[in-house]
Amino acid sequence: MITKAAQMHEDVIIKQTSVNAKKACRHIMQVNTSNKVLLGATQGIGNAILTTPLIQALGSLKLKVDILKGGFIRGAEKIFEGMPNVKLLDEDEIEGRIYLLGLQTIWPYPGLEKFVAQLRIAGNIFDMWKAGIPAHEVDVNMSLAYSLKYEGEIPPLYCHYEPVELPTGANKKIIGIHVCRKYSHQFYANRKLVNPYFIAEALHEEGFEVVMFGHKDSITDGYKQKYPDFNYFDELTLPQVAGLVKELDCVINEDSGIMHVTAAMDTPQVTIFGPTSWMKNRAWSDKAMLVRKDIDCLTCQYTERQSNCYSNICMDVSPSHILKCTKDLLAKFPK
């Protein structure tokens, strides 16, 4: 037999549970009437650019995109300047905003669930490889758009740029060579171009105008004095680098953020790949010629082999071969 006191206690519990459920229901209805999504994205320049097709696809679904600022490195957030339907916000600006849902890209933002009632996460690219799917970062990010009933083709890459004036040679094609900065971490050091100035000499001897560009710590005064026939750009902001690349006839790149900037600018490029995965990282462009040496130890990205390798032989491609690739690419995609 249930006493009156116990019955009263039970009624209170049931009533309180019902009230909370109704409050939760109202909250979900509020969230689902929003046309905003909170995008979790982090990492560097290339990773930021590879999220931009997803952002444009979301825009075509009439969704506005907020991105948290804190996860980007090397000024990568500048990629999104001027992009329609996108806002970059600090965490304190996110508080109190209502979102349809949160979307975590292949490089997610930790703790995004604090700001959204519902969260959708892109697939794990390594699991896809194990399943035999040669997925690219763009493919995995775009899976979020297709899960929201996006039905179109994958939009092009986007990158904010500012115009830069180039040297004008008499009917000369202008070839850029990205000189990667000096990284102490072996993961990055292993994928630098080997002897970029030898490549530049081969191009110059063939009659091309050569532009060397990169971080100021990788283009020293000593190089400028030793190779006075080249043009040097080593003090540019990221938008200015994009503007420079946009004007070039072709670019020689390693696997780097600038490779993805070049793809976004729709400029032909010869990309030298060594230790890193060409399936995941390749330039998202029909105008990119990928060059890899036939070495048994490749690909070694995310393995102990890469972190212990200091020889860089996989990136040591002959200047004559790069010259041939450049000429073939220019013949196929004249500016």
JSON list of N, CA, C and O in Angstrom, two decimals, residues 34 40 43 51 61 75 105 160 190 220 248 292 296 298 322:
[
{"chain": "A", "resi": 34, "resn": "SER", "atom": "N", "xyz": [16.93, 27.60, -36.57]},
{"chain": "A", "resi": 34, "resn": "SER", "atom": "CA", "xyz": [18.07, 28.44, -36.91]},
{"chain": "A", "resi": 34, "resn": "SER", "atom": "C", "xyz": [18.57, 28.09, -38.31]},
{"chain": "A", "resi": 34, "resn": "SER", "atom": "O", "xyz": [18.45, 26.97, -38.78]},
{"chain": "A", "resi": 40, "resn": "GLY", "atom": "N", "xyz": [33.47, 23.41, -36.84]},
{"chain": "A", "resi": 40, "resn": "GLY", "atom": "CA", "xyz": [34.71, 23.15, -36.12]},
{"chain": "A", "resi": 40, "resn": "GLY", "atom": "C", "xyz": [35.82, 22.83, -37.10]},
{"chain": "A", "resi": 40, "resn": "GLY", "atom": "O", "xyz": [35.79, 21.82, -37.79]},
{"chain": "A", "resi": 43, "resn": "GLN", "atom": "N", "xyz": [43.92, 23.85, -37.64]},
{"chain": "A", "resi": 43, "resn": "GLN", "atom": "CA", "xyz": [45.17, 23.57, -38.36]},
{"chain": "A", "resi": 43, "resn": "GLN", "atom": "C", "xyz": [45.58, 24.73, -39.27]},
{"chain": "A", "resi": 43, "resn": "GLN", "atom": "O", "xyz": [45.24, 25.87, -39.03]},
{"chain": "A", "resi": 51, "resn": "THR", "atom": "N", "xyz": [38.49, 23.29, -46.41]},
{"chain": "A", "resi": 51, "resn": "THR", "atom": "CA", "xyz": [37.14, 23.36, -45.85]},
{"chain": "A", "resi": 51, "resn": "THR", "atom": "C", "xyz": [36.22, 24.24, -46.70]},
{"chain": "A", "resi": 51, "resn": "THR", "atom": "O", "xyz": [34.99, 24.20, -46.52]},
{"chain": "A", "resi": 61, "resn": "LEU", "atom": "N", "xyz": [22.76, 25.74, -49.45]},
{"chain": "A", "resi": 61, "resn": "LEU", "atom": "CA", "xyz": [21.63, 25.20, -48.69]},
{"chain": "A", "resi": 61, "resn": "LEU", "atom": "C", "xyz": [20.98, 26.27, -47.81]},
{"chain": "A", "resi": 61, "resn": "LEU", "atom": "O", "xyz": [20.17, 25.95, -46.94]},
{"chain": "A", "resi": 75, "resn": "GLY", "atom": "N", "xyz": [48.31, 32.09, -39.45]},
{"chain": "A", "resi": 75, "resn": "GLY", "atom": "CA", "xyz": [47.45, 33.08, -40.10]},
{"chain": "A", "resi": 75, "resn": "GLY", "atom": "C", "xyz": [46.43, 32.49, -41.05]},
{"chain": "A", "resi": 75, "resn": "GLY", "atom": "O", "xyz": [45.90, 33.20, -41.92]},
{"chain": "A", "resi": 105, "resn": "THR", "atom": "N", "xyz": [34.84, 19.22, -38.90]},
{"chain": "A", "resi": 105, "resn": "THR", "atom": "CA", "xyz": [35.56, 18.81, -40.10]},
{"chain": "A", "resi": 105, "resn": "THR", "atom": "C", "xyz": [36.58, 17.72, -39.76]},
{"chain": "A", "resi": 105, "resn": "THR", "atom": "O", "xyz": [36.67, 17.27, -38.62]},
{"chain": "A", "resi": 160, "resn": "HIS", "atom": "N", "xyz": [41.09, 34.08, -50.03]},
{"chain": "A", "resi": 160, "resn": "HIS", "atom": "CA", "xyz": [41.16, 35.54, -50.14]},
{"chain": "A", "resi": 160, "resn": "HIS", "atom": "C", "xyz": [42.54, 35.95, -50.66]},
{"chain": "A", "resi": 160, "resn": "HIS", "atom": "O", "xyz": [43.57, 35.40, -50.24]},
{"chain": "A", "resi": 190, "resn": "ASN", "atom": "N", "xyz": [61.08, 17.11, -43.92]},
{"chain": "A", "resi": 190, "resn": "ASN", "atom": "CA", "xyz": [61.22, 16.03, -44.90]},
{"chain": "A", "resi": 190, "resn": "ASN", "atom": "C", "xyz": [60.52, 16.31, -46.22]},
{"chain": "A", "resi": 190, "resn": "ASN", "atom": "O", "xyz": [60.76, 15.61, -47.19]},
{"chain": "A", "resi": 220, "resn": "THR", "atom": "N", "xyz": [67.53, 34.11, -47.92]},
{"chain": "A", "resi": 220, "resn": "THR", "atom": "CA", "xyz": [68.50, 34.97, -47.25]},
{"chain": "A", "resi": 220, "resn": "THR", "atom": "C", "xyz": [69.17, 35.94, -48.23]},
{"chain": "A", "resi": 220, "resn": "THR", "atom": "O", "xyz": [69.09, 35.77, -49.45]},
{"chain": "A", "resi": 248, "resn": "LEU", "atom": "N", "xyz": [51.03, 34.24, -61.67]},
{"chain": "A", "resi": 248, "resn": "LEU", "atom": "CA", "xyz": [52.11, 33.43, -62.25]},
{"chain": "A", "resi": 248, "resn": "LEU", "atom": "C", "xyz": [51.57, 32.50, -63.33]},
{"chain": "A", "resi": 248, "resn": "LEU", "atom": "O", "xyz": [50.41, 32.13, -63.34]},
{"chain": "A", "resi": 292, "resn": "ARG", "atom": "N", "xyz": [56.26, 12.07, -58.17]},
{"chain": "A", "resi": 292, "resn": "ARG", "atom": "CA", "xyz": [56.73, 11.26, -57.05]},
{"chain": "A", "resi": 292, "resn": "ARG", "atom": "C", "xyz": [57.83, 10.33, -57.54]},
{"chain": "A", "resi": 292, "resn": "ARG", "atom": "O", "xyz": [57.77, 9.79, -58.65]},
{"chain": "A", "resi": 296, "resn": "ASP", "atom": "N", "xyz": [60.69, 2.47, -52.55]},
{"chain": "A", "resi": 296, "resn": "ASP", "atom": "CA", "xyz": [59.92, 1.46, -51.81]},
{"chain": "A", "resi": 296, "resn": "ASP", "atom": "C", "xyz": [59.40, 1.96, -50.47]},
{"chain": "A", "resi": 296, "resn": "ASP", "atom": "O", "xyz": [58.37, 1.50, -50.00]},
{"chain": "A", "resi": 298, "resn": "LEU", "atom": "N", "xyz": [58.08, 4.74, -49.61]},
{"chain": "A", "resi": 298, "resn": "LEU", "atom": "CA", "xyz": [56.96, 5.68, -49.64]},
{"chain": "A", "resi": 298, "resn": "LEU", "atom": "C", "xyz": [55.64, 4.94, -49.68]},
{"chain": "A", "resi": 298, "resn": "LEU", "atom": "O", "xyz": [55.57, 3.84, -50.23]},
{"chain": "A", "resi": 322, "resn": "ILE", "atom": "N", "xyz": [61.92, 18.36, -63.60]},
{"chain": "A", "resi": 322, "resn": "ILE", "atom": "CA", "xyz": [60.95, 19.39, -63.21]},
{"chain": "A", "resi": 322, "resn": "ILE", "atom": "C", "xyz": [60.76, 20.39, -64.35]},
{"chain": "A", "resi": 322, "resn": "ILE", "atom": "O", "xyz": [59.64, 20.84, -64.61]}
]
